[in-house]
């Protein structure tokens, strides 16, 4: 029987992957408090269902930066999809397109930006880290525009890589046959070697990520591209207001899936203050701990325009390539429509804070 929950797909994925890769995917930073809290926050909300509403048609479609998503879900940017399946990002792109979901390809994609774009049939964004070598960034932006990417997403919660104890203990390094093919190999050398008590990921970031990045630098990126700009890693009202002041087009409320600052606010807890601080024309997305359609309904009710899922996409990819990612997205769609029907809120516009109450303790 096909898995009935994402947890079933997660269990199957664990059997497919080596312990080191499993730890890299699943792990968080420090004591993994934020990783756990991302999930726990969803359990703090109860639904307030309304009766006698016509729910014969439940429509989860939303508009996002000029595109329609049939499913208010995107696949979060993740490095190296080929770590978990030989087809890598092109399989993910095909599955996202079929499901009407967004794909955010990562700067450390293991397939070329052009191959990913050719496989994509839905909205496609490119994620960037701010590298010290700005000319490498500029070249990527130019390629992304030419290949038809619809937005640039800049990750702003990683001036350095979080202390991921599992990776440090495992001495995790990216296997030599898996490459960030869109970047000069010389830039990526450190990611393939783990020093004593370190990981290749941490070494690479120390060498290549620019920790001097500030709000003033966003103008440099704006000058190089007319694509909408999305900031990922906003957790406070203060930063949401600054993002709006700097003309950002959308933000992702995210703590990087608990992989960066351990002890940072759970993403769902930060969502209302960010939404309330943004002007209505700037949408907020949320990622971190979304594992079911009911979770998506909670996030939308708290004001997210859409959610991103990270690890679940890798579970699907590991277990079945394109079909596996499709299974994850189809499950999320079925569960979301089911929740909307039983909640008496048949469209996304009906999902607002009146749909929720604090879970009674
Ligand atoms: C294996 C893995 C690789 C990731 N790589 C990136 C990346 O390259 N850039 C980035 O902005 N976020 C990266 N993330 C974070 C995700 O974009 C996202 O914020 C997080 O996975 C959401 O939490 P979830 O996994 O609980 O859904 C990565 C996450 C994982 C699990
Ligand atoms: C080798 C480059 C660093 C990849 C970092 C990927 C990432 O953001 C993650 O959370 O892992």
GROMACS .gro file of C-alpha atoms and ligand atoms in nm:
model
  403
    1UNK     CA    1   0.000   0.000   0.000
    2UNK     CA    2   0.124   0.354  -0.077
    3UNK     CA    3   0.233   0.546   0.234
    4UNK     CA    4  -0.055   0.728   0.402
    5UNK     CA    5   0.161   0.995   0.566
    6UNK     CA    6   0.488   1.174   0.506
    7UNK     CA    7   0.621   0.992   0.812
    8UNK     CA    8   0.589   0.664   0.620
    9UNK     CA    9   0.793   0.809   0.333
   10UNK     CA   10   1.049   0.936   0.582
   11UNK     CA   11   1.093   0.584   0.725
   12UNK     CA   12   1.139   0.439   0.377
   13UNK     CA   13   1.393   0.710   0.288
   14UNK     CA   14   1.605   0.630   0.590
   15UNK     CA   15   1.654   0.278   0.456
   16UNK     CA   16   1.780   0.418   0.123
   17UNK     CA   17   2.049   0.654   0.249
   18UNK     CA   18   2.386   0.608   0.417
   19UNK     CA   19   2.392   0.714   0.786
   20UNK     CA   20   2.613   1.018   0.702
   21UNK     CA   21   2.382   1.146   0.431
   22UNK     CA   22   2.077   1.075   0.645
   23UNK     CA   23   2.231   1.281   0.927
   24UNK     CA   24   2.318   1.564   0.689
   25UNK     CA   25   1.959   1.577   0.564
   26UNK     CA   26   1.775   1.525   0.892
   27UNK     CA   27   2.005   1.706   1.128
   28UNK     CA   28   1.981   2.048   1.285
   29UNK     CA   29   2.231   2.262   1.469
   30UNK     CA   30   2.336   2.252   1.834
   31UNK     CA   31   2.098   2.060   2.059
   32UNK     CA   32   1.840   2.064   1.776
   33UNK     CA   33   1.595   2.260   1.993
   34UNK     CA   34   1.476   2.476   1.704
   35UNK     CA   35   1.450   2.173   1.477
   36UNK     CA   36   1.215   2.005   1.728
   37UNK     CA   37   1.025   2.327   1.806
   38UNK     CA   38   0.943   2.385   1.440
   39UNK     CA   39   0.731   2.070   1.454
   40UNK     CA   40   0.594   2.121   1.804
   41UNK     CA   41   0.447   2.463   1.722
   42UNK     CA   42   0.195   2.312   1.481
   43UNK     CA   43   0.050   2.110   1.770
   44UNK     CA   44  -0.022   2.428   1.965
   45UNK     CA   45  -0.309   2.519   1.731
   46UNK     CA   46  -0.659   2.375   1.718
   47UNK     CA   47  -0.899   2.417   1.428
   48UNK     CA   48  -1.236   2.590   1.470
   49UNK     CA   49  -1.448   2.409   1.210
   50UNK     CA   50  -1.757   2.576   1.062
   51UNK     CA   51  -2.061   2.364   0.972
   52UNK     CA   52  -2.306   2.368   0.683
   53UNK     CA   53  -2.070   2.520   0.428
   54UNK     CA   54  -2.072   2.397   0.066
   55UNK     CA   55  -1.733   2.228   0.040
   56UNK     CA   56  -1.802   2.029  -0.276
   57UNK     CA   57  -1.510   2.211  -0.438
   58UNK     CA   58  -1.202   2.292  -0.231
   59UNK     CA   59  -0.952   2.505  -0.417
   60UNK     CA   60  -0.606   2.549  -0.268
   61UNK     CA   61  -0.470   2.766  -0.555
   62UNK     CA   62  -0.291   3.093  -0.471
   63UNK     CA   63  -0.120   3.374  -0.663
   64UNK     CA   64   0.245   3.436  -0.588
   65UNK     CA   65   0.463   3.701  -0.756
   66UNK     CA   66   0.250   3.700  -1.069
   67UNK     CA   67   0.217   3.322  -1.105
   68UNK     CA   68  -0.063   3.089  -0.999
   69UNK     CA   69   0.031   2.794  -0.780
   70UNK     CA   70  -0.231   2.520  -0.795
   71UNK     CA   71  -0.091   2.404  -0.462
   72UNK     CA   72   0.033   2.664  -0.208
   73UNK     CA   73   0.354   2.470  -0.168
   74UNK     CA   74   0.707   2.510  -0.289
   75UNK     CA   75   1.012   2.291  -0.258
   76UNK     CA   76   1.260   2.474  -0.040
   77UNK     CA   77   1.609   2.534  -0.175
   78UNK     CA   78   1.831   2.243  -0.084
   79UNK     CA   79   2.186   2.177  -0.190
   80UNK     CA   80   2.283   1.870  -0.392
   81UNK     CA   81   1.964   1.677  -0.475
   82UNK     CA   82   2.192   1.413  -0.632
   83UNK     CA   83   2.303   1.322  -0.279
   84UNK     CA   84   1.977   1.130  -0.246
   85UNK     CA   85   1.893   1.031  -0.606
   86UNK     CA   86   2.099   1.017  -0.927
   87UNK     CA   87   1.846   1.227  -1.123
   88UNK     CA   88   1.875   1.512  -0.873
   89UNK     CA   89   1.705   1.845  -0.931
   90UNK     CA   90   1.557   1.763  -1.274
   91UNK     CA   91   1.340   1.493  -1.116
   92UNK     CA   92   1.233   1.733  -0.843
   93UNK     CA   93   1.152   1.999  -1.105
   94UNK     CA   94   0.934   1.763  -1.308
   95UNK     CA   95   0.742   1.652  -0.999
   96UNK     CA   96   0.689   2.009  -0.877
   97UNK     CA   97   0.560   2.115  -1.219
   98UNK     CA   98   0.312   1.826  -1.236
   99UNK     CA   99   0.180   1.908  -0.889
  100UNK     CA  100   0.143   2.281  -0.961
  101UNK     CA  101   0.402   2.359  -0.694
  102UNK     CA  102   0.698   2.598  -0.693
  103UNK     CA  103   1.059   2.479  -0.703
  104UNK     CA  104   1.337   2.690  -0.554
  105UNK     CA  105   1.659   2.555  -0.704
  106UNK     CA  106   1.965   2.600  -0.484
  107UNK     CA  107   2.290   2.774  -0.566
  108UNK     CA  108   2.452   2.439  -0.481
  109UNK     CA  109   2.232   2.246  -0.723
  110UNK     CA  110   2.388   1.930  -0.859
  111UNK     CA  111   2.227   1.973  -1.204
  112UNK     CA  112   2.279   2.275  -1.427
  113UNK     CA  113   2.043   2.570  -1.398
  114UNK     CA  114   1.956   2.520  -1.765
  115UNK     CA  115   1.873   2.148  -1.724
  116UNK     CA  116   1.654   2.224  -1.424
  117UNK     CA  117   1.473   2.498  -1.618
  118UNK     CA  118   1.419   2.262  -1.913
  119UNK     CA  119   1.260   2.004  -1.680
  120UNK     CA  120   1.042   2.257  -1.498
  121UNK     CA  121   0.686   2.318  -1.609
  122UNK     CA  122   0.588   2.537  -1.315
  123UNK     CA  123   0.730   2.841  -1.138
  124UNK     CA  124   1.103   2.821  -1.073
  125UNK     CA  125   1.317   3.046  -0.855
  126UNK     CA  126   1.691   3.047  -0.789
  127UNK     CA  127   1.832   3.063  -0.435
  128UNK     CA  128   2.159   3.246  -0.371
  129UNK     CA  129   2.408   3.262  -0.089
  130UNK     CA  130   2.616   3.578  -0.088
  131UNK     CA  131   2.958   3.455  -0.196
  132UNK     CA  132   3.273   3.657  -0.141
  133UNK     CA  133   3.333   3.626  -0.515
  134UNK     CA  134   3.061   3.859  -0.641
  135UNK     CA  135   3.145   3.793  -1.003
  136UNK     CA  136   3.033   3.431  -0.950
  137UNK     CA  137   2.700   3.559  -0.818
  138UNK     CA  138   2.660   3.802  -1.106
  139UNK     CA  139   2.722   3.522  -1.358
  140UNK     CA  140   2.460   3.301  -1.193
  141UNK     CA  141   2.203   3.580  -1.195
  142UNK     CA  142   2.261   3.638  -1.563
  143UNK     CA  143   2.226   3.266  -1.641
  144UNK     CA  144   1.910   3.238  -1.429
  145UNK     CA  145   1.742   3.526  -1.614
  146UNK     CA  146   1.837   3.379  -1.951
  147UNK     CA  147   1.705   3.034  -1.851
  148UNK     CA  148   1.367   3.173  -1.742
  149UNK     CA  149   1.388   3.168  -1.363
  150UNK     CA  150   1.109   3.386  -1.223
  151UNK     CA  151   1.266   3.519  -0.900
  152UNK     CA  152   1.587   3.532  -0.698
  153UNK     CA  153   1.574   3.417  -0.338
  154UNK     CA  154   1.859   3.532  -0.116
  155UNK     CA  155   1.921   3.332   0.201
  156UNK     CA  156   2.005   3.574   0.482
  157UNK     CA  157   2.039   3.348   0.785
  158UNK     CA  158   2.376   3.197   0.698
  159UNK     CA  159   2.671   3.435   0.741
  160UNK     CA  160   2.833   3.111   0.852
  161UNK     CA  161   2.706   2.752   0.878
  162UNK     CA  162   2.533   2.641   1.200
  163UNK     CA  163   2.711   2.400   1.435
  164UNK     CA  164   2.566   2.077   1.300
  165UNK     CA  165   2.697   1.829   1.550
  166UNK     CA  166   2.597   1.523   1.350
  167UNK     CA  167   2.803   1.644   1.052
  168UNK     CA  168   3.097   1.738   1.275
  169UNK     CA  169   3.096   1.395   1.441
  170UNK     CA  170   3.065   1.220   1.104
  171UNK     CA  171   3.331   1.443   0.944
  172UNK     CA  172   3.074   1.490   0.668
  173UNK     CA  173   3.205   1.601   0.330
  174UNK     CA  174   3.020   1.612   0.000
  175UNK     CA  175   3.117   1.295  -0.193
  176UNK     CA  176   3.351   1.380  -0.483
  177UNK     CA  177   3.111   1.257  -0.752
  178UNK     CA  178   2.837   1.499  -0.638
  179UNK     CA  179   2.918   1.849  -0.759
  180UNK     CA  180   2.773   2.197  -0.737
  181UNK     CA  181   2.790   2.210  -1.114
  182UNK     CA  182   2.689   2.573  -1.153
  183UNK     CA  183   2.994   2.704  -0.971
  184UNK     CA  184   3.362   2.701  -1.053
  185UNK     CA  185   3.514   2.378  -0.904
  186UNK     CA  186   3.787   2.589  -0.743
  187UNK     CA  187   3.518   2.763  -0.535
  188UNK     CA  188   3.381   2.431  -0.414
  189UNK     CA  189   3.699   2.241  -0.325
  190UNK     CA  190   3.660   2.282   0.053
  191UNK     CA  191   3.314   2.122   0.055
  192UNK     CA  192   3.466   1.788  -0.045
  193UNK     CA  193   3.712   1.766   0.248
  194UNK     CA  194   3.631   1.759   0.617
  195UNK     CA  195   3.909   1.871   0.846
  196UNK     CA  196   3.953   1.733   1.198
  197UNK     CA  197   3.634   1.813   1.396
  198UNK     CA  198   3.480   1.998   1.104
  199UNK     CA  199   3.257   1.929   0.805
  200UNK     CA  200   3.309   2.008   0.439
  201UNK     CA  201   2.997   2.224   0.447
  202UNK     CA  202   3.127   2.437   0.736
  203UNK     CA  203   3.474   2.468   0.579
  204UNK     CA  204   3.329   2.573   0.248
  205UNK     CA  205   3.107   2.837   0.404
  206UNK     CA  206   3.397   2.976   0.608
  207UNK     CA  207   3.598   3.012   0.290
  208UNK     CA  208   3.332   3.135   0.045
  209UNK     CA  209   3.033   3.296   0.223
  210UNK     CA  210   3.062   3.672   0.273
  211UNK     CA  211   2.985   3.754   0.639
  212UNK     CA  212   3.005   4.131   0.575
  213UNK     CA  213   2.672   4.125   0.387
  214UNK     CA  214   2.429   4.398   0.505
  215UNK     CA  215   2.105   4.554   0.387
  216UNK     CA  216   2.300   4.811   0.185
  217UNK     CA  217   2.438   4.534  -0.040
  218UNK     CA  218   2.092   4.441  -0.170
  219UNK     CA  219   2.119   4.736  -0.410
  220UNK     CA  220   2.411   4.560  -0.584
  221UNK     CA  221   2.189   4.261  -0.657
  222UNK     CA  222   1.899   4.481  -0.766
  223UNK     CA  223   2.124   4.658  -1.016
  224UNK     CA  224   2.205   4.326  -1.180
  225UNK     CA  225   1.856   4.187  -1.222
  226UNK     CA  226   1.498   4.294  -1.268
  227UNK     CA  227   1.373   3.964  -1.123
  228UNK     CA  228   1.169   3.985  -0.804
  229UNK     CA  229   1.382   3.950  -0.491
  230UNK     CA  230   1.279   3.725  -0.202
  231UNK     CA  231   1.462   3.712   0.134
  232UNK     CA  232   1.469   3.378   0.315
  233UNK     CA  233   1.543   3.368   0.686
  234UNK     CA  234   1.334   3.655   0.825
  235UNK     CA  235   1.205   3.585   1.177
  236UNK     CA  236   1.126   3.927   1.326
  237UNK     CA  237   0.894   4.222   1.266
  238UNK     CA  238   1.200   4.451   1.261
  239UNK     CA  239   1.359   4.267   0.971
  240UNK     CA  240   1.026   4.236   0.791
  241UNK     CA  241   0.992   4.616   0.801
  242UNK     CA  242   1.349   4.661   0.678
  243UNK     CA  243   1.286   4.415   0.396
  244UNK     CA  244   0.981   4.617   0.293
  245UNK     CA  245   1.180   4.943   0.314
  246UNK     CA  246   1.440   4.789   0.083
  247UNK     CA  247   1.181   4.700  -0.180
  248UNK     CA  248   1.197   4.324  -0.129
  249UNK     CA  249   0.913   4.144  -0.311
  250UNK     CA  250   0.848   3.859  -0.064
  251UNK     CA  251   1.001   3.704   0.247
  252UNK     CA  252   1.032   3.348   0.372
  253UNK     CA  253   0.981   3.313   0.745
  254UNK     CA  254   1.239   3.050   0.816
  255UNK     CA  255   1.506   2.935   1.057
  256UNK     CA  256   1.659   2.716   0.787
  257UNK     CA  257   1.485   2.406   0.917
  258UNK     CA  258   1.663   2.440   1.253
  259UNK     CA  259   2.004   2.411   1.086
  260UNK     CA  260   2.141   2.757   1.165
  261UNK     CA  261   2.089   2.939   1.500
  262UNK     CA  262   1.980   2.677   1.751
  263UNK     CA  263   1.735   2.836   1.995
  264UNK     CA  264   1.600   3.067   1.724
  265UNK     CA  265   1.224   3.118   1.720
  266UNK     CA  266   1.024   2.833   1.571
  267UNK     CA  267   0.917   2.950   1.226
  268UNK     CA  268   0.543   2.919   1.291
  269UNK     CA  269   0.578   3.126   1.611
  270UNK     CA  270   0.747   3.406   1.416
  271UNK     CA  271   0.497   3.405   1.131
  272UNK     CA  272   0.223   3.633   1.277
  273UNK     CA  273   0.461   3.914   1.375
  274UNK     CA  274   0.625   3.908   1.032
  275UNK     CA  275   0.291   3.904   0.849
  276UNK     CA  276   0.162   4.191   1.064
  277UNK     CA  277   0.473   4.399   0.998
  278UNK     CA  278   0.462   4.362   0.619
  279UNK     CA  279   0.249   4.582   0.394
  280UNK     CA  280  -0.031   4.373   0.237
  281UNK     CA  281   0.131   4.363  -0.108
  282UNK     CA  282   0.439   4.175   0.023
  283UNK     CA  283   0.364   3.806   0.078
  284UNK     CA  284   0.523   3.596   0.350
  285UNK     CA  285   0.600   3.229   0.294
  286UNK     CA  286   0.685   2.990   0.574
  287UNK     CA  287   0.912   2.691   0.602
  288UNK     CA  288   1.022   2.461   0.882
  289UNK     CA  289   0.843   2.152   1.006
  290UNK     CA  290   0.557   2.141   0.755
  291UNK     CA  291   0.469   1.770   0.738
  292UNK     CA  292   0.100   1.752   0.645
  293UNK     CA  293  -0.183   1.929   0.471
  294UNK     CA  294  -0.320   2.024   0.813
  295UNK     CA  295   0.011   2.200   0.885
  296UNK     CA  296  -0.027   2.393   0.559
  297UNK     CA  297  -0.378   2.501   0.660
  298UNK     CA  298  -0.244   2.630   0.993
  299UNK     CA  299   0.032   2.830   0.821
  300UNK     CA  300  -0.210   2.980   0.569
  301UNK     CA  301  -0.455   3.069   0.845
  302UNK     CA  302  -0.176   3.256   1.024
  303UNK     CA  303  -0.111   3.459   0.711
  304UNK     CA  304   0.141   3.268   0.499
  305UNK     CA  305   0.074   3.290   0.125
  306UNK     CA  306   0.235   2.950   0.076
  307UNK     CA  307   0.471   2.710   0.251
  308UNK     CA  308   0.799   2.553   0.147
  309UNK     CA  309   0.895   2.196   0.234
  310UNK     CA  310   1.254   2.085   0.260
  311UNK     CA  311   1.333   1.741   0.400
  312UNK     CA  312   1.005   1.580   0.283
  313UNK     CA  313   1.105   1.649  -0.079
  314UNK     CA  314   1.434   1.467  -0.020
  315UNK     CA  315   1.246   1.173   0.138
  316UNK     CA  316   1.033   1.146  -0.176
  317UNK     CA  317   1.332   1.185  -0.406
  318UNK     CA  318   1.530   0.921  -0.217
  319UNK     CA  319   1.249   0.668  -0.227
  320UNK     CA  320   1.122   0.716  -0.580
  321UNK     CA  321   1.289   0.993  -0.778
  322UNK     CA  322   1.035   1.208  -0.962
  323UNK     CA  323   0.747   0.977  -0.867
  324UNK     CA  324   0.853   0.989  -0.502
  325UNK     CA  325   0.851   1.369  -0.491
  326UNK     CA  326   0.516   1.356  -0.670
  327UNK     CA  327   0.384   1.123  -0.400
  328UNK     CA  328   0.487   1.371  -0.129
  329UNK     CA  329   0.319   1.662  -0.307
  330UNK     CA  330   0.005   1.462  -0.387
  331UNK     CA  331  -0.030   1.357  -0.024
  332UNK     CA  332   0.006   1.720   0.087
  333UNK     CA  333  -0.261   1.826  -0.163
  334UNK     CA  334  -0.505   1.553  -0.058
  335UNK     CA  335  -0.455   1.628   0.310
  336UNK     CA  336  -0.492   2.004   0.258
  337UNK     CA  337  -0.815   1.968   0.058
  338UNK     CA  338  -0.946   1.724   0.319
  339UNK     CA  339  -0.865   1.971   0.600
  340UNK     CA  340  -1.028   2.259   0.413
  341UNK     CA  341  -1.345   2.054   0.358
  342UNK     CA  342  -1.383   1.940   0.718
  343UNK     CA  343  -1.293   2.289   0.842
  344UNK     CA  344  -1.566   2.447   0.626
  345UNK     CA  345  -1.315   2.675   0.450
  346UNK     CA  346  -1.320   2.575   0.084
  347UNK     CA  347  -1.086   2.843  -0.050
  348UNK     CA  348  -0.756   2.982   0.068
  349UNK     CA  349  -0.924   3.321   0.115
  350UNK     CA  350  -1.146   3.156   0.381
  351UNK     CA  351  -0.842   3.047   0.580
  352UNK     CA  352  -0.778   3.325   0.831
  353UNK     CA  353  -0.700   3.346   1.201
  354UNK     CA  354  -1.064   3.276   1.293
  355UNK     CA  355  -0.997   2.920   1.173
  356UNK     CA  356  -0.765   2.863   1.470
  357UNK     CA  357  -0.770   2.862   1.848
  358UNK     CA  358  -0.491   2.781   2.095
  359UNK     CA  359  -0.484   2.408   2.164
  360UNK     CA  360  -0.664   2.376   2.501
  361UNK     CA  361  -0.425   2.232   2.760
  362LIG     C1  362   1.964   1.880   0.313
  362LIG     C2  363   1.927   2.025   0.321
  362LIG     C3  364   1.995   2.117   0.243
  362LIG     C4  365   1.959   2.252   0.249
  362LIG     N1  366   2.023   2.340   0.168
  362LIG     C5  367   1.986   2.470   0.168
  362LIG     C6  368   2.046   2.563   0.079
  362LIG     O1  369   2.136   2.529   0.001
  362LIG     N2  370   2.002   2.691   0.084
  362LIG     C7  371   1.904   2.733   0.171
  362LIG     O2  372   1.866   2.851   0.171
  362LIG     N3  373   1.845   2.646   0.255
  362LIG     C8  374   1.883   2.517   0.255
  362LIG     N4  375   1.820   2.429   0.338
  362LIG     C9  376   1.710   2.476   0.423
  362LIG    C10  377   1.575   2.464   0.348
  362LIG     O3  378   1.568   2.556   0.243
  362LIG    C11  379   1.455   2.492   0.440
  362LIG     O4  380   1.470   2.617   0.502
  362LIG    C12  381   1.432   2.385   0.547
  362LIG     O5  382   1.468   2.257   0.501
  362LIG    C13  383   1.284   2.386   0.586
  362LIG     O6  384   1.260   2.296   0.689
  362LIG     P1  385   1.201   2.148   0.670
  362LIG     O7  386   1.314   2.066   0.619
  362LIG     O8  387   1.159   2.113   0.809
  362LIG     O9  388   1.086   2.154   0.572
  362LIG    C14  389   1.856   2.295   0.335
  362LIG    C15  390   1.787   2.201   0.412
  362LIG    C16  391   1.821   2.067   0.406
  362LIG    C17  392   1.744   1.970   0.489
  363LIG     C1  393   2.888   2.321   0.045
  363LIG     C2  394   2.809   2.442   0.055
  363LIG     C3  395   2.720   2.460   0.172
  363LIG     C4  396   2.585   2.398   0.151
  363LIG     C5  397   2.492   2.446   0.254
  363LIG     C6  398   2.359   2.388   0.235
  363LIG     C7  399   2.266   2.435   0.339
  363LIG     O1  400   2.225   2.548   0.342
  363LIG     C8  401   2.222   2.346   0.440
  363LIG     O2  402   2.135   2.384   0.519
  363LIG     O3  403   2.277   2.235   0.446
   0.00000   0.00000   0.00000
